[in-house]
Amino acid sequence: MAVTHEVATGMGGIRTAGDLVARMQMTKGMKLKEAKEYVAGKLGISVFELSDSYRMKEIREQFDIGHVLDRDKASYGMEAKFNIAKLLGIPINSVENFKKKIGMI
Amino acid sequence: MEKYFTRLGDGSAVWMTEEDIRWDLEEGMKDAADRGRIPELTDDEMQRLFEIITHPEKTVSCERGNEGVVTFDAGTLKLPVRAGIPMDRMATILTHERALCSDTMELCTTDYSYKSIKNFVHEEAMSMELAQLNSIIPIFYGAMPNLGQYTKPDGPIDNWSELLPLAKIPEARAAQEEAVEHAARDMVYISSIVYDSGADGINFDTVGASGDGDFLATLKAVETLKNKYPDMPVEIGMAGEFVLGMHGQLTYEGDRLAGLYPHQQVKVCEKAGATIFGCVINTNSSMSFAWNLARTVTFVKACVEAANIPVHVNAGMGVGGVPLTNTSPTDATSRASKAIIEIGKADGL
């Protein structure tokens, strides 16, 4: 059932910009329109392109924020989240924890 | 006379005429408007609903650009537990992230109740730390307040469901008030530990299942957590469209909780500090899919208009217009998904 929703109306997770829009809803309580506009602004693309998997593959690779397809030297997991936090200008809880653990802060 | 394939609220197939579908849409919409004292849908919206329900394609989807965000309850229960796939929770999260392309995920345990997690919360924290190292999408930690678990013999408190039939009303109310304090304390304790381990947010799910006390315990826990962690994302997902008055007199910041409908529930959740609200509209399995969907969309539209925070509508089996069956047909689920997002204007599911 969850998969049906994701296919029917979901944004597409890291295949597109679903995780990024979700982070703005979660951290700033932004409604959908505002969250999409914020993310599109940070990525330098249109709101329409946020759900275009072809365009977003290029964008995610360009910003090195993780994608469904694995590539050597690309950032994944925590590495990608460091880049996402910087790109969106928001603190990510696990990233802040990681920094504390390795003595970055 | 042409008949359209559609569903009943239990998921079974039915062929209905245009006249019957339009009648059920009207009745479902009016039922929601009457119960919630909220505006009716417009003629254009009703026509749109009719078109979605009678669309000839088996599975439908939203128009480009209308996509919403998907959050989960029972996140890591769906594949390894319900579907019985031999995979651990880490593999489940990464499968959702990289194969199913979920926008978010939720780490949770089989006994999906906060009270049950107390004994192994540090192991849950370790799992969260590992999940966070490997995942990109936001990972919530979630469970239910489940106030009933605090009653004897599982907990220390007299069972209000046994006291009420004996007409011991003051005793039943006192028992619930005591349980509220226990539950709120446990939710704060567990949420603090998993948030300190890196969770992206906390999900309180099926809130109000034990009535207004269940709801109050959650609101108190959220208020305490937001004072402790002002940046903590919190999703409150409800158990039903109407808060049951098992106590009947409980209030939160002056609002009586019993009897609140989604557009009122969200305002109370905002006051407590929630960042996402999961509204629920119950499916009546005896009525048609059309009746249930019109009713759902009417409630959702009013809730979204009232809300200052994102609304993610619960659309699993038996809620959000989705038929009451564990394997809901994709034709019905996708239509519910589209109608909730495009007519109800929800921020997600």
Short mmCIF file of C-alpha atoms in Angstrom, two decimals:
data_model
loop_
_atom_site.label_atom_id
_atom_site.label_comp_id
_atom_site.label_asym_id
_atom_site.label_seq_id
_atom_site.Cartn_x
_atom_site.Cartn_y
_atom_site.Cartn_z
CA MET A 1 0.00 0.00 0.00
CA ALA A 2 2.84 2.38 0.87
CA VAL A 3 4.39 1.68 -2.52
CA THR A 4 1.09 2.51 -4.25
CA HIS A 5 1.03 5.91 -2.55
CA GLU A 6 4.65 6.53 -3.45
CA VAL A 7 3.99 5.71 -7.10
CA ALA A 8 0.65 7.54 -7.26
CA THR A 9 1.49 10.77 -5.46
CA GLY A 10 4.86 10.46 -3.71
CA MET A 11 7.76 12.71 -4.58
CA GLY A 12 10.19 9.86 -5.22
CA GLY A 13 12.66 9.99 -2.32
CA ILE A 14 16.33 10.24 -3.30
CA ARG A 15 15.43 9.39 -6.91
CA THR A 16 14.16 12.98 -7.01
CA ALA A 17 13.94 15.54 -4.17
CA GLY A 18 11.44 13.84 -1.83
CA ASP A 19 13.88 13.54 1.07
CA LEU A 20 14.84 17.21 0.77
CA VAL A 21 11.26 18.50 0.76
CA ALA A 22 10.47 16.16 3.67
CA ARG A 23 13.35 17.64 5.67
CA MET A 24 11.96 21.16 5.24
CA GLN A 25 8.50 20.05 6.36
CA MET A 26 9.99 18.28 9.37
CA THR A 27 12.54 20.84 10.52
CA LYS A 28 10.71 24.06 9.68
CA GLY A 29 7.08 22.91 9.66
CA MET A 30 6.77 24.22 6.10
CA LYS A 31 3.64 23.40 4.14
CA LEU A 32 4.19 21.51 0.88
CA LYS A 33 4.26 24.51 -1.48
CA GLU A 34 6.63 26.50 0.71
CA ALA A 35 8.92 23.48 1.26
CA LYS A 36 9.12 22.76 -2.48
CA GLU A 37 9.87 26.40 -3.30
CA TYR A 38 12.58 26.52 -0.64
CA VAL A 39 14.30 23.37 -1.92
CA ALA A 40 13.97 24.41 -5.57
CA GLY A 41 15.55 27.76 -4.70
CA LYS A 42 18.50 26.09 -2.97
CA LEU A 43 19.00 23.71 -5.91
CA GLY A 44 18.60 26.49 -8.48
CA ILE A 45 15.85 24.67 -10.39
CA SER A 46 12.10 25.03 -10.86
CA VAL A 47 9.54 23.45 -8.52
CA PHE A 48 8.35 21.36 -11.47
CA GLU A 49 11.81 19.82 -11.85
CA LEU A 50 11.90 18.59 -8.24
CA SER A 51 9.91 15.49 -9.19
CA ASP A 52 11.67 14.86 -12.51
CA SER A 53 13.94 11.88 -11.90
CA TYR A 54 16.04 12.58 -15.02
CA ARG A 55 16.80 16.16 -13.98
CA MET A 56 17.23 15.33 -10.32
CA LYS A 57 19.82 12.61 -11.05
CA GLU A 58 22.05 15.29 -12.55
CA ILE A 59 21.34 17.70 -9.72
CA ARG A 60 21.96 15.14 -6.96
CA GLU A 61 25.22 14.09 -8.55
CA GLN A 62 26.28 17.70 -9.02
CA PHE A 63 25.69 18.53 -5.33
CA ASP A 64 26.92 15.08 -4.24
CA ILE A 65 23.88 14.44 -2.01
CA GLY A 66 23.31 10.75 -2.78
CA HIS A 67 21.20 8.97 -5.35
CA VAL A 68 19.68 5.52 -5.83
CA LEU A 69 22.45 4.48 -8.20
CA ASP A 70 25.74 3.70 -6.52
CA ARG A 71 28.90 5.29 -7.97
CA ASP A 72 32.49 5.17 -6.84
CA LYS A 73 33.71 8.26 -5.00
CA ALA A 74 30.12 9.50 -4.58
CA SER A 75 28.81 10.45 -1.15
CA TYR A 76 26.30 8.15 0.57
CA GLY A 77 24.77 7.88 4.00
CA MET A 78 26.31 10.26 6.50
CA GLU A 79 28.59 11.83 3.88
CA ALA A 80 25.61 12.79 1.73
CA LYS A 81 23.80 14.21 4.75
CA PHE A 82 26.72 16.52 5.51
CA ASN A 83 26.25 17.93 2.02
CA ILE A 84 22.44 18.10 2.38
CA ALA A 85 22.69 20.04 5.66
CA LYS A 86 25.04 22.54 4.04
CA LEU A 87 22.94 22.83 0.88
CA LEU A 88 19.60 23.34 2.66
CA GLY A 89 21.05 25.43 5.49
CA ILE A 90 19.52 23.26 8.20
CA PRO A 91 21.01 21.25 11.04
CA ILE A 92 20.61 17.48 10.64
CA ASN A 93 20.53 15.76 14.01
CA SER A 94 22.69 12.76 13.05
CA VAL A 95 25.23 14.99 11.32
CA GLU A 96 25.58 17.13 14.44
CA ASN A 97 26.02 13.95 16.52
CA PHE A 98 28.66 12.67 14.12
CA LYS A 99 30.57 15.95 14.34
CA LYS A 100 30.57 15.75 18.15
CA LYS A 101 31.78 12.15 18.11
CA ILE A 102 34.79 12.84 15.91
CA GLY A 103 35.66 16.07 17.69
CA MET A 104 34.67 18.46 14.90
CA ILE A 105 32.64 20.51 17.39
CA MET B 1 -27.35 1.94 -18.34
CA GLU B 2 -23.55 2.12 -18.10
CA LYS B 3 -22.03 0.85 -14.92
CA TYR B 4 -18.59 1.69 -13.52
CA PHE B 5 -16.29 -0.69 -11.71
CA THR B 6 -15.54 0.54 -8.20
CA ARG B 7 -15.26 -0.83 -4.66
CA LEU B 8 -17.10 -1.12 -1.40
CA GLY B 9 -15.50 0.00 1.85
CA ASP B 10 -14.40 -3.57 2.55
CA GLY B 11 -12.48 -3.69 -0.75
CA SER B 12 -14.87 -5.98 -2.63
CA ALA B 13 -15.70 -5.18 -6.25
CA VAL B 14 -18.98 -3.54 -7.24
CA TRP B 15 -20.41 -2.05 -10.45
CA MET B 16 -22.37 1.16 -9.91
CA THR B 17 -24.27 3.54 -12.17
CA GLU B 18 -23.29 7.20 -12.49
CA GLU B 19 -26.42 8.15 -10.56
CA ASP B 20 -25.55 5.82 -7.66
CA ILE B 21 -21.95 7.01 -7.50
CA ARG B 22 -22.97 10.67 -7.51
CA TRP B 23 -25.58 9.96 -4.82
CA ASP B 24 -22.97 8.26 -2.59
CA LEU B 25 -20.46 11.07 -3.17
CA GLU B 26 -23.07 13.61 -2.09
CA GLU B 27 -24.11 11.62 0.97
CA GLY B 28 -20.53 10.96 2.09
CA MET B 29 -19.57 14.59 1.68
CA LYS B 30 -22.64 15.77 3.59
CA ASP B 31 -22.01 13.29 6.38
CA ALA B 32 -18.55 14.78 6.95
CA ALA B 33 -19.80 18.36 6.69
CA ASP B 34 -22.59 17.64 9.15
CA ARG B 35 -20.51 15.75 11.71
CA GLY B 36 -17.55 18.12 11.58
CA ARG B 37 -19.60 21.29 11.02
CA ILE B 38 -17.25 22.08 8.17
CA PRO B 39 -17.83 23.44 4.65
CA GLU B 40 -19.15 21.17 1.92
CA LEU B 41 -17.07 20.48 -1.20
CA THR B 42 -17.76 22.65 -4.24
CA ASP B 43 -19.53 21.36 -7.36
CA ASP B 44 -16.20 21.38 -9.22
CA GLU B 45 -14.57 19.29 -6.50
CA MET B 46 -17.45 16.82 -6.53
CA GLN B 47 -17.16 16.50 -10.31
CA ARG B 48 -13.41 15.95 -9.94
CA LEU B 49 -14.06 13.19 -7.40
CA PHE B 50 -16.52 11.51 -9.77
CA GLU B 51 -13.93 11.61 -12.56
CA ILE B 52 -11.22 10.12 -10.33
CA ILE B 53 -13.49 7.29 -9.19
CA THR B 54 -14.71 6.44 -12.70
CA HIS B 55 -11.37 6.89 -14.47
CA PRO B 56 -10.98 3.90 -16.78
CA GLU B 57 -7.33 3.25 -15.87
CA LYS B 58 -6.73 0.63 -13.18
CA THR B 59 -4.16 2.67 -11.24
CA VAL B 60 -4.23 6.47 -11.30
CA SER B 61 -1.68 9.07 -10.21
CA CYS B 62 -1.47 12.79 -9.57
CA GLU B 63 -0.71 15.38 -12.21
CA ARG B 64 2.96 16.34 -12.62
CA GLY B 65 3.98 18.84 -9.96
CA ASN B 66 1.25 17.85 -7.47
CA GLU B 67 3.32 15.22 -5.66
CA GLY B 68 3.35 15.15 -1.86
CA VAL B 69 5.70 13.83 0.82
CA VAL B 70 5.22 10.35 2.27
CA THR B 71 5.85 9.56 5.94
CA PHE B 72 5.21 6.20 7.59
CA ASP B 73 3.74 4.51 10.57
CA ALA B 74 4.98 1.01 11.32
CA GLY B 75 7.88 1.78 8.97
CA THR B 76 10.25 -1.13 9.50
CA LEU B 77 7.40 -3.51 10.33
CA LYS B 78 5.98 -3.69 6.82
CA LEU B 79 8.63 -5.76 5.04
CA PRO B 80 10.31 -7.98 7.67
CA VAL B 81 7.31 -8.57 9.97
CA ARG B 82 4.05 -8.21 8.03
CA ALA B 83 5.40 -9.52 4.73
CA GLY B 84 7.70 -12.02 6.44
CA ILE B 85 10.72 -11.16 4.32
CA PRO B 86 13.91 -12.31 6.08
CA MET B 87 15.65 -8.96 6.29
CA ASP B 88 16.75 -6.82 9.22
CA ARG B 89 15.65 -3.25 9.88
CA MET B 90 18.76 -1.72 8.32
CA ALA B 91 18.12 -3.58 5.07
CA THR B 92 14.46 -2.52 5.29
CA ILE B 93 15.39 1.15 5.57
CA LEU B 94 17.85 0.98 2.69
CA THR B 95 15.34 -0.94 0.56
CA HIS B 96 12.80 1.82 1.12
CA GLU B 97 15.42 4.47 0.41
CA ARG B 98 17.11 3.02 -2.68
CA ALA B 99 14.59 0.60 -4.21
CA LEU B 100 11.11 1.80 -3.26
CA CYS B 101 12.18 5.48 -3.16
CA SER B 102 10.35 6.44 0.02
CA ASP B 103 10.72 10.08 1.02
CA THR B 104 11.22 9.17 4.70
CA MET B 105 11.27 6.03 6.84
CA GLU B 106 10.52 5.09 10.42
CA LEU B 107 12.54 2.80 12.66
CA CYS B 108 10.21 0.89 14.97
CA THR B 109 9.86 -2.34 16.86
CA THR B 110 7.30 -5.16 16.68
CA ASP B 111 5.47 -4.20 19.88
CA TYR B 112 4.68 -0.76 18.57
CA SER B 113 4.03 0.83 21.99
CA TYR B 114 6.29 3.25 23.88
CA LYS B 115 5.83 1.45 27.21
CA SER B 116 7.17 -1.81 25.75
CA ILE B 117 10.33 -0.13 24.45
CA LYS B 118 11.61 1.03 27.84
CA ASN B 119 13.50 -2.20 28.57
CA PHE B 120 15.54 -2.12 25.36
CA VAL B 121 15.57 1.53 24.36
CA HIS B 122 19.37 1.69 24.39
CA GLU B 123 19.51 -1.14 21.84
CA GLU B 124 17.00 0.83 19.77
CA ALA B 125 19.30 3.83 20.05
CA MET B 126 22.20 1.73 18.74
CA SER B 127 20.07 0.66 15.77
CA MET B 128 19.20 4.29 15.10
CA GLU B 129 22.89 5.28 15.17
CA LEU B 130 23.74 2.57 12.63
CA ALA B 131 20.78 3.44 10.43
CA GLN B 132 21.78 7.09 10.41
CA LEU B 133 25.33 6.28 9.31
CA ASN B 134 24.06 4.50 6.22
CA SER B 135 20.87 6.28 5.22
CA ILE B 136 20.19 9.54 3.38
CA ILE B 137 16.42 9.96 3.84
CA PRO B 138 15.08 11.26 7.19
CA ILE B 139 14.51 8.45 9.70
CA PHE B 140 11.85 8.87 12.37
CA TYR B 141 11.57 6.73 15.47
CA GLY B 142 7.97 5.86 16.17
CA ALA B 143 5.47 3.97 18.31
CA MET B 144 2.02 4.41 19.88
CA PRO B 145 1.19 5.96 23.27
CA ASN B 146 -1.14 2.99 23.93
CA LEU B 147 -2.51 4.12 27.28
CA GLY B 148 -4.25 0.79 27.80
CA GLN B 149 -0.90 -0.88 28.48
CA TYR B 150 -0.72 0.94 31.82
CA THR B 151 -3.72 -0.96 33.21
CA LYS B 152 -3.59 -4.11 35.33
CA PRO B 153 -2.31 -6.79 34.83
CA ASP B 154 0.17 -5.25 32.32
CA GLY B 155 0.55 -2.04 34.28
CA PRO B 156 -0.04 -0.57 37.74
CA ILE B 157 -3.41 1.13 37.19
CA ASP B 158 -7.01 -0.06 37.51
CA ASN B 159 -8.64 -0.65 34.15
CA TRP B 160 -11.09 2.17 33.34
CA SER B 161 -12.82 -0.05 30.80
CA GLU B 162 -13.76 -2.36 33.68
CA LEU B 163 -14.62 0.50 36.05
CA LEU B 164 -16.93 2.33 33.64
CA PRO B 165 -19.49 -0.49 33.25
CA LEU B 166 -19.65 -0.64 37.07
CA ALA B 167 -20.63 3.06 37.05
CA LYS B 168 -17.42 3.90 38.94
CA ILE B 169 -17.00 7.09 36.94
CA PRO B 170 -14.74 9.05 39.35
CA GLU B 171 -12.49 6.00 39.77
CA ALA B 172 -12.29 5.47 36.01
CA ARG B 173 -11.37 9.10 35.47
CA ALA B 174 -8.74 9.03 38.23
CA ALA B 175 -7.20 5.89 36.70
CA GLN B 176 -6.89 7.56 33.31
CA GLU B 177 -5.37 10.70 34.82
CA GLU B 178 -2.74 8.54 36.52
CA ALA B 179 -2.04 6.64 33.30
CA VAL B 180 -1.56 9.92 31.41
CA GLU B 181 1.34 10.85 33.67
CA HIS B 182 3.00 7.42 33.28
CA ALA B 183 2.63 7.42 29.50
CA ALA B 184 3.85 10.98 29.04
CA ARG B 185 6.91 10.24 31.17
CA ASP B 186 7.74 7.07 29.19
CA MET B 187 7.32 8.83 25.83
CA VAL B 188 9.64 11.64 26.89
CA TYR B 189 12.21 9.14 28.22
CA ILE B 190 12.29 6.99 25.08
CA SER B 191 12.06 9.84 22.59
CA SER B 192 14.93 11.64 24.31
CA ILE B 193 17.24 8.64 24.02
CA VAL B 194 16.51 7.90 20.36
CA TYR B 195 16.70 11.59 19.45
CA ASP B 196 20.06 11.87 21.21
CA SER B 197 21.19 8.92 19.06
CA GLY B 198 20.45 10.86 15.86
CA ALA B 199 16.78 10.29 14.96
CA ASP B 200 15.54 12.88 12.48
CA GLY B 201 12.19 13.06 14.23
CA ILE B 202 9.76 11.32 16.57
CA ASN B 203 6.48 9.86 15.38
CA PHE B 204 3.59 9.44 17.81
CA ASP B 205 1.21 7.14 15.99
CA THR B 206 -2.37 5.97 16.55
CA VAL B 207 -2.81 8.75 19.09
CA GLY B 208 -6.16 8.73 20.86
CA ALA B 209 -6.69 4.97 20.42
CA SER B 210 -7.49 4.76 24.14
CA GLY B 211 -9.48 7.98 24.07
CA ASP B 212 -8.88 11.51 25.26
CA GLY B 213 -6.37 10.40 27.93
CA ASP B 214 -4.21 8.83 25.23
CA PHE B 215 -4.30 12.11 23.29
CA LEU B 216 -3.51 14.21 26.38
CA ALA B 217 -0.52 12.03 27.30
CA THR B 218 0.92 12.58 23.83
CA LEU B 219 0.35 16.33 23.89
CA LYS B 220 2.06 16.55 27.29
CA ALA B 221 4.99 14.48 26.05
CA VAL B 222 5.36 16.63 22.93
CA GLU B 223 5.25 19.83 24.98
CA THR B 224 7.99 18.55 27.30
CA LEU B 225 10.12 17.32 24.41
CA LYS B 226 9.84 20.60 22.51
CA ASN B 227 10.93 22.50 25.62
CA LYS B 228 13.89 20.16 25.91
CA TYR B 229 14.71 19.98 22.16
CA PRO B 230 13.19 23.02 20.40
CA ASP B 231 14.35 21.78 16.97
CA MET B 232 12.94 18.26 17.33
CA PRO B 233 10.60 17.35 14.46
CA VAL B 234 7.46 15.68 15.83
CA GLU B 235 4.69 13.99 13.87
CA ILE B 236 1.40 13.22 15.60
CA GLY B 237 -0.71 10.68 13.73
CA MET B 238 -4.20 10.11 15.06
CA ALA B 239 -6.13 6.89 15.68
CA GLY B 240 -9.50 8.11 14.47
CA GLU B 241 -11.43 11.06 13.12
CA PHE B 242 -13.12 11.69 16.46
CA VAL B 243 -11.44 11.73 19.89
CA LEU B 244 -13.32 9.33 22.13
CA GLY B 245 -14.28 10.71 25.53
CA MET B 246 -13.23 7.78 27.67
CA HIS B 247 -12.59 10.38 30.39
CA GLY B 248 -14.69 13.16 28.94
CA GLN B 249 -13.35 16.12 30.90
CA LEU B 250 -9.68 16.24 29.92
CA THR B 251 -8.44 19.49 28.42
CA TYR B 252 -5.23 20.80 26.90
CA GLU B 253 -4.64 24.54 27.29
CA GLY B 254 -8.36 25.10 27.68
CA ASP B 255 -9.52 22.87 24.83
CA ARG B 256 -11.67 19.89 25.75
CA LEU B 257 -10.18 16.95 23.90
CA ALA B 258 -13.17 14.60 23.72
CA GLY B 259 -15.12 15.06 20.53
CA LEU B 260 -12.50 16.91 18.51
CA TYR B 261 -12.51 16.33 14.74
CA PRO B 262 -9.38 16.58 12.52
CA HIS B 263 -9.58 20.33 11.84
CA GLN B 264 -9.76 20.88 15.62
CA GLN B 265 -7.25 18.17 16.57
CA VAL B 266 -4.56 19.81 14.45
CA LYS B 267 -4.89 23.11 16.31
CA VAL B 268 -4.29 21.38 19.66
CA CYS B 269 -1.31 19.52 18.21
CA GLU B 270 0.14 22.81 16.94
CA LYS B 271 -0.15 24.28 20.44
CA ALA B 272 1.82 21.36 21.87
CA GLY B 273 4.58 21.84 19.27
CA ALA B 274 3.93 19.20 16.60
CA THR B 275 5.56 19.86 13.23
CA ILE B 276 3.49 17.40 11.13
CA PHE B 277 -0.09 16.31 11.77
CA GLY B 278 -1.44 12.97 10.56
CA CYS B 279 -5.18 13.26 10.29
CA VAL B 280 -7.38 10.18 10.20
CA ILE B 281 -10.80 9.67 8.64
CA ASN B 282 -12.31 6.28 9.31
CA THR B 283 -13.54 4.04 6.49
CA ASN B 284 -17.04 2.60 6.81
CA SER B 285 -16.72 -0.88 5.30
CA SER B 286 -20.47 -1.12 4.67
CA MET B 287 -20.57 1.95 2.45
CA SER B 288 -19.12 2.42 -1.02
CA PHE B 289 -15.63 3.67 -1.87
CA ALA B 290 -17.27 6.78 -3.35
CA TRP B 291 -19.10 7.54 -0.09
CA ASN B 292 -15.93 7.03 1.95
CA LEU B 293 -13.68 9.04 -0.35
CA ALA B 294 -16.00 12.05 -0.52
CA ARG B 295 -16.25 11.99 3.25
CA THR B 296 -12.46 11.75 3.62
CA VAL B 297 -11.71 14.59 1.22
CA THR B 298 -14.25 16.87 2.94
CA PHE B 299 -12.59 16.34 6.32
CA VAL B 300 -9.07 16.62 4.84
CA LYS B 301 -9.78 19.89 3.05
CA ALA B 302 -11.09 21.48 6.25
CA CYS B 303 -8.14 20.17 8.26
CA VAL B 304 -5.53 21.42 5.77
CA GLU B 305 -7.18 24.84 5.62
CA ALA B 306 -7.16 25.09 9.42
CA ALA B 307 -3.56 23.90 9.78
CA ASN B 308 -0.42 26.01 9.97
CA ILE B 309 1.75 22.88 9.87
CA PRO B 310 1.95 20.20 7.14
CA VAL B 311 -0.86 17.63 7.17
CA HIS B 312 0.03 14.06 6.17
CA VAL B 313 -3.22 12.14 5.83
CA ASN B 314 -3.25 8.58 7.14
CA ALA B 315 -4.23 6.46 4.15
CA GLY B 316 -3.69 2.85 5.15
CA MET B 317 -6.15 0.02 5.36
CA GLY B 318 -9.40 1.31 6.84
CA VAL B 319 -8.57 5.02 6.92
CA GLY B 320 -8.40 7.89 4.44
CA GLY B 321 -10.98 6.37 2.11
CA VAL B 322 -8.82 3.27 1.63
CA PRO B 323 -10.90 0.08 1.97
CA LEU B 324 -10.81 -1.84 5.23
CA THR B 325 -8.73 -4.81 4.11
CA ASN B 326 -5.10 -5.71 4.67
CA THR B 327 -4.44 -5.93 0.94
CA SER B 328 -6.23 -2.89 -0.37
CA PRO B 329 -6.65 -2.97 -4.18
CA THR B 330 -4.28 -0.54 -5.88
CA ASP B 331 -7.14 0.92 -7.94
CA ALA B 332 -8.79 2.16 -4.74
CA THR B 333 -5.58 3.12 -2.93
CA SER B 334 -4.23 5.16 -5.84
CA ARG B 335 -7.58 6.96 -6.23
CA ALA B 336 -7.63 7.80 -2.53
CA SER B 337 -4.04 9.02 -2.82
CA LYS B 338 -4.82 11.29 -5.77
CA ALA B 339 -8.05 12.72 -4.33
CA ILE B 340 -6.50 13.47 -0.93
CA ILE B 341 -3.52 15.26 -2.44
CA GLU B 342 -5.23 17.09 -5.32
CA ILE B 343 -8.67 17.93 -3.90
CA GLY B 344 -7.96 17.78 -0.17
CA LYS B 345 -4.69 19.69 -0.78
CA ALA B 346 -2.83 17.60 1.77
CA ASP B 347 0.92 18.15 2.22
CA GLY B 348 1.59 14.44 2.18
CA LEU B 349 0.43 11.00 3.21
#
